[in-house]
mmCIF file of C-alpha atoms in Angstrom:
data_model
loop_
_atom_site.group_PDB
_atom_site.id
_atom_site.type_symbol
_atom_site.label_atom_id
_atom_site.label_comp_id
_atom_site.label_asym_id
_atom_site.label_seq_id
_atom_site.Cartn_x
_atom_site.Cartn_y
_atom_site.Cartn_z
ATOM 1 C CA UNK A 1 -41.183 -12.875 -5.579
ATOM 2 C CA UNK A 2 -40.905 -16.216 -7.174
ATOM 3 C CA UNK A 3 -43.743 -17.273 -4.659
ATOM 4 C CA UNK A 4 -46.161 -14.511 -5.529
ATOM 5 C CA UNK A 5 -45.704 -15.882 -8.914
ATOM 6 C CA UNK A 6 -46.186 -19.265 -8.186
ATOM 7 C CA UNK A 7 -49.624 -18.290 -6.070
ATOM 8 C CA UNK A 8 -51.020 -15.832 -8.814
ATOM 9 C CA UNK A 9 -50.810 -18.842 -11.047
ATOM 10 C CA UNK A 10 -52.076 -21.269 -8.998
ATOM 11 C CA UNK A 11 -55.114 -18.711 -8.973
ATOM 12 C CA UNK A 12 -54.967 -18.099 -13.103
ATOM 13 C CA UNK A 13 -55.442 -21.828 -12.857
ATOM 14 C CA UNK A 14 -58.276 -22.373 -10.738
ATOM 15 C CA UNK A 15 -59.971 -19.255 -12.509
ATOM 16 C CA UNK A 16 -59.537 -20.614 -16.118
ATOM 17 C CA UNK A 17 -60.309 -24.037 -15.217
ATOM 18 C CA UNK A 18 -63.686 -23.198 -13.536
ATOM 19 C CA UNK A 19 -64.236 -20.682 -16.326
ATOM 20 C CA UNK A 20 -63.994 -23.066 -18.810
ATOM 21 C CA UNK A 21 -65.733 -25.757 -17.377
ATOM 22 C CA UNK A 22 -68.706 -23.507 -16.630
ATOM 23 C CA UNK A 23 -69.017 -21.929 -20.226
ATOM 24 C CA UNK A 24 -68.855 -25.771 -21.522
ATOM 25 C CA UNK A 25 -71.236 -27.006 -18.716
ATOM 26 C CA UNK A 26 -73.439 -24.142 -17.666
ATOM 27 C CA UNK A 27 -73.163 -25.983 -13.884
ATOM 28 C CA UNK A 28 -71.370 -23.953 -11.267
ATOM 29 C CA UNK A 29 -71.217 -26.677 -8.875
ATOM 30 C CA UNK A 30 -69.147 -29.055 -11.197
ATOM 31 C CA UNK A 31 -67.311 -25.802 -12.511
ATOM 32 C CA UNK A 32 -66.091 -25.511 -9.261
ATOM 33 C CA UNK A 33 -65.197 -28.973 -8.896
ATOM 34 C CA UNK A 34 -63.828 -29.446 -11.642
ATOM 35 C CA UNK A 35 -61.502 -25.861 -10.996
ATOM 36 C CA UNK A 36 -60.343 -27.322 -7.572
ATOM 37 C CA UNK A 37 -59.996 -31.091 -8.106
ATOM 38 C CA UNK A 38 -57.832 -31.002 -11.460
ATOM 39 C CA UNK A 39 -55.315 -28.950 -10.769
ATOM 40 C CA UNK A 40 -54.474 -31.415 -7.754
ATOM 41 C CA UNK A 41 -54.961 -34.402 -9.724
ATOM 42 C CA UNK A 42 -52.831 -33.411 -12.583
ATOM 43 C CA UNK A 43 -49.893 -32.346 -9.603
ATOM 44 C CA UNK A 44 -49.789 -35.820 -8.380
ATOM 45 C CA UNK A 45 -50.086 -37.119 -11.979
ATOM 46 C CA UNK A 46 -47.397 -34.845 -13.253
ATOM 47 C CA UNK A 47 -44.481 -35.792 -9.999
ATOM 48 C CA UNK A 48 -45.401 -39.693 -11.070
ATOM 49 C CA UNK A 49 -44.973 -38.945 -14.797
ATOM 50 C CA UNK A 50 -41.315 -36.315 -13.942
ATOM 51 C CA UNK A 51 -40.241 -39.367 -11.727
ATOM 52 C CA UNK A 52 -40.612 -42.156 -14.883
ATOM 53 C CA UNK A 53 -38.533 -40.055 -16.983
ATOM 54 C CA UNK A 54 -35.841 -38.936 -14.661
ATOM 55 C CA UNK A 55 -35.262 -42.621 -14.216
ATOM 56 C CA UNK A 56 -35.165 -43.116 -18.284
ATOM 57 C CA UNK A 57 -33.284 -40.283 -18.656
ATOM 58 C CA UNK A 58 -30.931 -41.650 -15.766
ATOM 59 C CA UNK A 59 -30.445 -45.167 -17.375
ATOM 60 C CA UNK A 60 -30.375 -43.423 -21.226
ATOM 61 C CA UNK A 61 -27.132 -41.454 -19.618
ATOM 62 C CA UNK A 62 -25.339 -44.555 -18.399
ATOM 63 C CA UNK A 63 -25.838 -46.069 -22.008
ATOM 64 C CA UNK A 64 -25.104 -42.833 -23.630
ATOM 65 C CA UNK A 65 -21.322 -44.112 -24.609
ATOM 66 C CA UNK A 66 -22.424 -44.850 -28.295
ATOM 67 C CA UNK A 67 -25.443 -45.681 -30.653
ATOM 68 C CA UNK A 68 -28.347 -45.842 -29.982
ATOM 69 C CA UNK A 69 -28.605 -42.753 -27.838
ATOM 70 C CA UNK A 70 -25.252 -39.913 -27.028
ATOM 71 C CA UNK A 71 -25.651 -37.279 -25.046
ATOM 72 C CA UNK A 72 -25.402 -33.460 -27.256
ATOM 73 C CA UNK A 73 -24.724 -30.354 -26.312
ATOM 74 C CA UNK A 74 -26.270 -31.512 -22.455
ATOM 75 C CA UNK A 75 -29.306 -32.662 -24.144
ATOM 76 C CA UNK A 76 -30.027 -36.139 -24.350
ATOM 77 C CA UNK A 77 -30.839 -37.775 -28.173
ATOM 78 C CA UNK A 78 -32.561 -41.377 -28.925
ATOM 79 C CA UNK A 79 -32.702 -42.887 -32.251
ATOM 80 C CA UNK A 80 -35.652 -44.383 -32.649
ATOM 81 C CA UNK A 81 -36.325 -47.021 -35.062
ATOM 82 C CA UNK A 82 -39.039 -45.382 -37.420
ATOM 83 C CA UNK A 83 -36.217 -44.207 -39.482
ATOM 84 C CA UNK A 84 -36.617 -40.373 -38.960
ATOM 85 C CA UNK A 85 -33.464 -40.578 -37.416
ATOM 86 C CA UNK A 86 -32.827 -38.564 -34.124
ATOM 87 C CA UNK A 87 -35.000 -37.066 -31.856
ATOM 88 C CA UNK A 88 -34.753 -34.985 -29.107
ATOM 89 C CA UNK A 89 -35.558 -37.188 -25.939
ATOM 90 C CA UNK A 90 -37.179 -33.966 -24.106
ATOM 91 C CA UNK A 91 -39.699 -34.121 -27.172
ATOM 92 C CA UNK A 92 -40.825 -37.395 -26.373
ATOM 93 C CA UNK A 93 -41.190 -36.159 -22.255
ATOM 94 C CA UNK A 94 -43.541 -33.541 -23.827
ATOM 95 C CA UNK A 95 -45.851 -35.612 -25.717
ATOM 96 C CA UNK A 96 -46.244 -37.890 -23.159
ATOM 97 C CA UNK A 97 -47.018 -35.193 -20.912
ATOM 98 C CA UNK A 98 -49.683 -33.626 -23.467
ATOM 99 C CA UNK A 99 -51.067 -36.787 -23.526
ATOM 100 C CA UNK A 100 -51.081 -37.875 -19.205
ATOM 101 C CA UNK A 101 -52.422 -34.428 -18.964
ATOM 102 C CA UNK A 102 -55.288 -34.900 -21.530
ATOM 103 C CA UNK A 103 -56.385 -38.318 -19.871
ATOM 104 C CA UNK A 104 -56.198 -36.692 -16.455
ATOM 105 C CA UNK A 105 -58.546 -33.599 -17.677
ATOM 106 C CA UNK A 106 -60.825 -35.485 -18.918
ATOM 107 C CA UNK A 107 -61.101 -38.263 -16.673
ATOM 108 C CA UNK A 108 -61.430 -36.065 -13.560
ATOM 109 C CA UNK A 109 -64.225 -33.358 -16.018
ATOM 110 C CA UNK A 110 -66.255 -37.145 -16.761
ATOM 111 C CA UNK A 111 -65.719 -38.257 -13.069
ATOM 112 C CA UNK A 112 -67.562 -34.901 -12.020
ATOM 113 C CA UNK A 113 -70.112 -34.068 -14.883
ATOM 114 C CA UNK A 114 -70.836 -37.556 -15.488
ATOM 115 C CA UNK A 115 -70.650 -36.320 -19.654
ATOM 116 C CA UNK A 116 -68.547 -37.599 -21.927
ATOM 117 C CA UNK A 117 -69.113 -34.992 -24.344
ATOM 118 C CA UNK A 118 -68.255 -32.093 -21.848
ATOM 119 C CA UNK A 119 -65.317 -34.086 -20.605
ATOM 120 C CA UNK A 120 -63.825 -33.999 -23.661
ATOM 121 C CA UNK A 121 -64.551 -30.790 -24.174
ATOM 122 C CA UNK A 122 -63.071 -29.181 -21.240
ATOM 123 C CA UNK A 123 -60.016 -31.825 -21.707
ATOM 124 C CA UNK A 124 -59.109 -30.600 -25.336
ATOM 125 C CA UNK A 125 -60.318 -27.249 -24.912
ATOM 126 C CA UNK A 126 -59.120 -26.005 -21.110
ATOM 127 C CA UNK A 127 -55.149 -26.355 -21.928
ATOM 128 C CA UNK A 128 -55.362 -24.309 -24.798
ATOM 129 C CA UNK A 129 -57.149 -22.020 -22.842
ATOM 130 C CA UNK A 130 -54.584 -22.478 -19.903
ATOM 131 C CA UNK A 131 -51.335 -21.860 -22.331
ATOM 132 C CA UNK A 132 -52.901 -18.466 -23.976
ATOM 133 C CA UNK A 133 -53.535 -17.506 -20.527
ATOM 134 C CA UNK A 134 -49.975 -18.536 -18.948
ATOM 135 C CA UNK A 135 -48.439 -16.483 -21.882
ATOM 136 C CA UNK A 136 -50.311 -13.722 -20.582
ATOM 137 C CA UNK A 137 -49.450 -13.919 -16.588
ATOM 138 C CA UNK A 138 -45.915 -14.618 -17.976
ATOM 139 C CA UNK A 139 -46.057 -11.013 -19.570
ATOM 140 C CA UNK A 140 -47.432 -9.133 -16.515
ATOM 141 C CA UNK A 141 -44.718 -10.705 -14.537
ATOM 142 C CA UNK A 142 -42.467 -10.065 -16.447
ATOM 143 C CA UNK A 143 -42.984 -6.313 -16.863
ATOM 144 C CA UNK A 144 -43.548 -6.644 -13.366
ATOM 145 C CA UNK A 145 -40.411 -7.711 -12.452
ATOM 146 C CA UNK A 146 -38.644 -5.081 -14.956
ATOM 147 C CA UNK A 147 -39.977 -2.415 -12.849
ATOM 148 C CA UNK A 148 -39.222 -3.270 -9.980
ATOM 149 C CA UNK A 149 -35.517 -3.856 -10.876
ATOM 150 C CA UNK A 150 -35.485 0.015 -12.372
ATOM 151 C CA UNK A 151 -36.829 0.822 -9.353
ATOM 152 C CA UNK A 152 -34.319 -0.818 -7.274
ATOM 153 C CA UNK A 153 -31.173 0.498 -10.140
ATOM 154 C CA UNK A 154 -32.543 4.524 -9.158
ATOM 155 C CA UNK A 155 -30.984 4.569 -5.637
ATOM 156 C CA UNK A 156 -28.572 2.552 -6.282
ATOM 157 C CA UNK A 157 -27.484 4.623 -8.590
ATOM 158 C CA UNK A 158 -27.996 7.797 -6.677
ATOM 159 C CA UNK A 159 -25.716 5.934 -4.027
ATOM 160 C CA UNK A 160 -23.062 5.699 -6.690
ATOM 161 C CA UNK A 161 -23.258 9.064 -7.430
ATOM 162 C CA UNK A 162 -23.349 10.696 -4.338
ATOM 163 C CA UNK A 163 -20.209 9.720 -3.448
ATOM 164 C CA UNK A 164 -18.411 11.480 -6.480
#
């Protein structure tokens, strides 16, 4: 199942990228282009950027004996020297994520359209587009997957049963 997933998102992908990038181009060619090539270019951006920070978060665990970073409760804290005190080291993976992901989308939409106006466009406005969507295809699958496990409880249950 966890495959099926995986693929049907793949395709929510491709389908809201191109969407997007059509309604904010009106080109289908560079919709297309745009639908296919990101989604590849942000893959090999995001295993480079998930390879950095398992190597930070690999030398901020050796050093994690005292100030200025200790692990808590299995997550990983850093003090950093704004004075706001502690925060979360995972938050710090995820705006520097936001912010790869952002370059990538709109380097790869200017690359293609040759517009810097739509490429920023499609880079600010495609994720937000992509996250209401994921919440959706999270749903489905989710109710999905809850029927199927009822489905698979019922003769399971009638096994149990049968043999009183």
């Amino acid at each position: 199942m966890t495959w099926a997933k995986t693929g049907s998102y793949c395709l929510m992908h491709f389908v809201v990228a191109m969407t997007v990038a059509y309604a904010l181009t009106g080109d289908l060619a560079a919709a297309l282009a745009i639908g296919v090539v990101e989604p590849f270019v942000q893959t090999f951006a995001f295993a480079v950027h998930d390879r950095y920070w398992s190597r930070v978060e690999g030398r901020r665990q050796l050093r994690c004996g005292g100030d200025p970073c200790r692990a808590h409760g299995g997550l990983l804290w850093a003090e950093l020297r704004s004075g706001r005190g502690l925060i979360r080291l995972p938050v710090v993976k995820t705006v520097s994520y936001s912010v790869m992901h952002l370059i990538v989308a709109v380097t790869v939409a200017f690359a293609l359209t040759g517009s810097l106006a739509a490429a920023l466009a499609i880079g600010l406005i495609e994720p937000v587009v992509q996250t209401f969507a994921f919440v959706l295809h999270d749903r489905a699958w989710s109710r999905h997957e809850a029927r199927r496990r009822s489905a698979e409880a019922v003769p399971a249950l009638a096994r149990v049963t049968a043999r009183f």
